[in-house]
PDB file of C-alpha atoms in Angstrom:
ATOM      1  CA  MET B 159      -5.821 -35.824 -17.750  1.00  0.00           C
ATOM      2  CA  LYS B 160      -7.611 -35.897 -13.835  1.00  0.00           C
ATOM      3  CA  ALA B 161      -3.976 -35.041 -12.838  1.00  0.00           C
ATOM      4  CA  ARG B 162      -3.070 -32.394 -15.153  1.00  0.00           C
ATOM      5  CA  LEU B 163      -6.549 -30.721 -14.424  1.00  0.00           C
ATOM      6  CA  SER B 164      -6.020 -30.988 -10.340  1.00  0.00           C
ATOM      7  CA  MET B 165      -2.583 -29.370 -10.750  1.00  0.00           C
ATOM      8  CA  ALA B 166      -4.127 -26.652 -12.970  1.00  0.00           C
ATOM      9  CA  ALA B 167      -6.273 -25.764 -10.105  1.00  0.00           C
ATOM     10  CA  LEU B 168      -4.094 -25.903  -7.767  1.00  0.00           C
ATOM     11  CA  MET B 169      -1.656 -23.658  -9.133  1.00  0.00           C
ATOM     12  CA  ALA B 170      -4.679 -21.333 -10.078  1.00  0.00           C
ATOM     13  CA  GLY B 171      -5.403 -21.251  -6.290  1.00  0.00           C
ATOM     14  CA  LEU B 172      -1.907 -20.483  -5.384  1.00  0.00           C
ATOM     15  CA  MET B 173      -1.470 -17.739  -7.513  1.00  0.00           C
ATOM     16  CA  VAL B 174      -4.763 -16.152  -6.519  1.00  0.00           C
ATOM     17  CA  SER B 175      -3.985 -16.611  -2.548  1.00  0.00           C
ATOM     18  CA  SER B 176      -0.383 -15.054  -2.699  1.00  0.00           C
ATOM     19  CA  THR B 177      -1.875 -11.900  -4.408  1.00  0.00           C
ATOM     20  CA  ALA B 178      -4.692 -11.733  -1.536  1.00  0.00           C
ATOM     21  CA  TRP B 179      -1.593 -11.351   0.845  1.00  0.00           C
ATOM     22  CA  ALA B 180       0.173  -9.058  -0.852  1.00  0.00           C
ATOM     23  CA  ALA B 181       0.729  -5.598   0.797  1.00  0.00           C
ATOM     24  CA  ILE B 182       3.695  -3.159   1.518  1.00  0.00           C
ATOM     25  CA  THR B 183       4.116  -1.699   4.831  1.00  0.00           C
ATOM     26  CA  VAL B 184       5.526   1.654   5.597  1.00  0.00           C
ATOM     27  CA  ARG B 185       6.654   3.936   8.355  1.00  0.00           C
ATOM     28  CA  TYR B 186       5.811   7.398   8.877  1.00  0.00           C
ATOM     29  CA  TYR B 187       5.928  10.365  11.091  1.00  0.00           C
ATOM     30  CA  ASN B 188       3.275  12.683  10.870  1.00  0.00           C
ATOM     31  CA  ARG B 189       4.237  16.466  11.974  1.00  0.00           C
ATOM     32  CA  ASP B 190       0.522  17.937  11.233  1.00  0.00           C
ATOM     33  CA  SER B 191      -2.103  18.209  13.677  1.00  0.00           C
ATOM     34  CA  ARG B 192      -4.279  16.683  11.109  1.00  0.00           C
ATOM     35  CA  GLU B 193      -5.018  13.196   9.955  1.00  0.00           C
ATOM     36  CA  TYR B 194      -4.801  12.720   6.091  1.00  0.00           C
ATOM     37  CA  THR B 195      -6.799  10.141   4.190  1.00  0.00           C
ATOM     38  CA  TRP B 196      -5.340   9.578   0.359  1.00  0.00           C
ATOM     39  CA  SER B 197      -6.260   7.491  -2.366  1.00  0.00           C
ATOM     40  CA  VAL B 198      -4.108   4.819  -3.371  1.00  0.00           C
ATOM     41  CA  VAL B 199      -3.707   2.961  -6.648  1.00  0.00           C
ATOM     42  CA  CYS B 200      -1.762  -0.598  -6.286  1.00  0.00           C
ATOM     43  CA  SER B 201      -2.079  -2.959  -9.195  1.00  0.00           C
ATOM     44  CA  GLY B 202      -4.615  -1.118 -10.707  1.00  0.00           C
ATOM     45  CA  VAL B 203      -6.819  -1.393  -7.695  1.00  0.00           C
ATOM     46  CA  LYS B 204      -8.009   1.808  -5.948  1.00  0.00           C
ATOM     47  CA  THR B 205      -8.363   1.737  -2.084  1.00  0.00           C
ATOM     48  CA  THR B 206      -7.576   4.507   0.830  1.00  0.00           C
ATOM     49  CA  VAL B 207      -4.571   5.000   3.509  1.00  0.00           C
ATOM     50  CA  SER B 208      -5.019   6.942   6.637  1.00  0.00           C
ATOM     51  CA  PHE B 209      -2.366   8.454   8.520  1.00  0.00           C
ATOM     52  CA  GLY B 210      -3.048   9.788  11.562  1.00  0.00           C
ATOM     53  CA  LYS B 211      -2.445  13.262  13.386  1.00  0.00           C
ATOM     54  CA  SER B 212       0.849  13.798  15.239  1.00  0.00           C
ATOM     55  CA  GLN B 213       2.372  10.361  15.600  1.00  0.00           C
ATOM     56  CA  THR B 214       4.594   8.020  14.250  1.00  0.00           C
ATOM     57  CA  ALA B 215       3.374   4.791  13.384  1.00  0.00           C
ATOM     58  CA  SER B 216       3.466   1.841  10.753  1.00  0.00           C
ATOM     59  CA  VAL B 217       0.458   1.519   8.010  1.00  0.00           C
ATOM     60  CA  THR B 218      -0.075  -1.422   6.024  1.00  0.00           C
ATOM     61  CA  ILE B 219      -1.573  -1.130   2.155  1.00  0.00           C
ATOM     62  CA  GLN B 220      -3.318  -4.067   0.769  1.00  0.00           C
ATOM     63  CA  GLY B 221      -2.231  -4.705  -2.848  1.00  0.00           C
ATOM     64  CA  SER B 222       1.207  -5.441  -4.760  1.00  0.00           C
ATOM     65  CA  GLY B 223       3.489  -2.688  -4.891  1.00  0.00           C
ATOM     66  CA  PRO B 224       4.656  -0.120  -6.169  1.00  0.00           C
ATOM     67  CA  CYS B 225       1.698   1.712  -4.635  1.00  0.00           C
ATOM     68  CA  THR B 226       0.952   5.376  -5.923  1.00  0.00           C
ATOM     69  CA  VAL B 227      -0.704   7.532  -3.327  1.00  0.00           C
ATOM     70  CA  GLN B 228      -2.938  10.416  -4.553  1.00  0.00           C
ATOM     71  CA  THR B 229      -2.080  13.386  -2.108  1.00  0.00           C
ATOM     72  CA  ASP B 230      -2.972  17.172  -3.045  1.00  0.00           C
ATOM     73  CA  ALA B 231       0.564  17.904  -3.329  1.00  0.00           C
ATOM     74  CA  GLY B 232       1.006  15.353  -6.407  1.00  0.00           C
ATOM     75  CA  ASN B 233       1.774  11.308  -6.630  1.00  0.00           C
ATOM     76  CA  VAL B 234       4.297   9.449  -4.329  1.00  0.00           C
ATOM     77  CA  VAL B 235       5.109   6.095  -5.359  1.00  0.00           C
ATOM     78  CA  LEU B 236       5.890   3.711  -2.505  1.00  0.00           C
ATOM     79  CA  LYS B 237       7.746   0.017  -2.993  1.00  0.00           C
ATOM     80  CA  GLY B 238       7.095  -0.872   0.785  1.00  0.00           C
ATOM     81  CA  GLY B 239       9.862  -0.004   3.637  1.00  0.00           C
ATOM     82  CA  GLU B 240      10.141   3.369   3.193  1.00  0.00           C
ATOM     83  CA  ASN B 241      10.130   5.878   6.142  1.00  0.00           C
ATOM     84  CA  LEU B 242       7.799   8.634   5.519  1.00  0.00           C
ATOM     85  CA  ASP B 243       7.610  12.476   6.754  1.00  0.00           C
ATOM     86  CA  ILE B 244       4.605  14.376   6.635  1.00  0.00           C
ATOM     87  CA  LYS B 245       4.264  17.777   6.818  1.00  0.00           C
ATOM     88  CA  ASP B 246       1.993  20.767   5.373  1.00  0.00           C
ATOM     89  CA  GLY B 247       0.199  17.653   3.431  1.00  0.00           C
ATOM     90  CA  ARG B 248       3.110  16.662   1.591  1.00  0.00           C
ATOM     91  CA  ILE B 249       4.735  13.277   1.858  1.00  0.00           C
ATOM     92  CA  ILE B 250       8.651  13.394   1.911  1.00  0.00           C
ATOM     93  CA  ILE B 251      10.531  10.011   1.507  1.00  0.00           C
ATOM     94  CA  ASN B 252      13.600   9.703   3.869  1.00  0.00           C
TER      95      ASN B 252
END
C-alpha cells in the first residue's frame, strides 16, 4: 500500500513539474517602431507577451502550446518554432 502511494505521489510530482517547464519559443522581426504587448492564452492560462520595437529577437511564452496571441488585428495561433514578421500591428507567420 505504501509503495502504491509513493508511486502515485512521484507520478503526480512529475506531471506537475513537466507542465511548469512547458513553453514555446518563436523568433520575430518587428518592423514597426513601436513595442507591442499582447494577451496570450496557453492551455487556458492567460498571460502577456511583448515584442520589442524595430528588432529581431526570440521570445519565450510560458505554457504548453498551442498558444493564441490576441492582437488588435485578430487572433494568431502559435505552436512554437515559428518565424514571425510584425508589421503595422499585425503578426504574419513565415
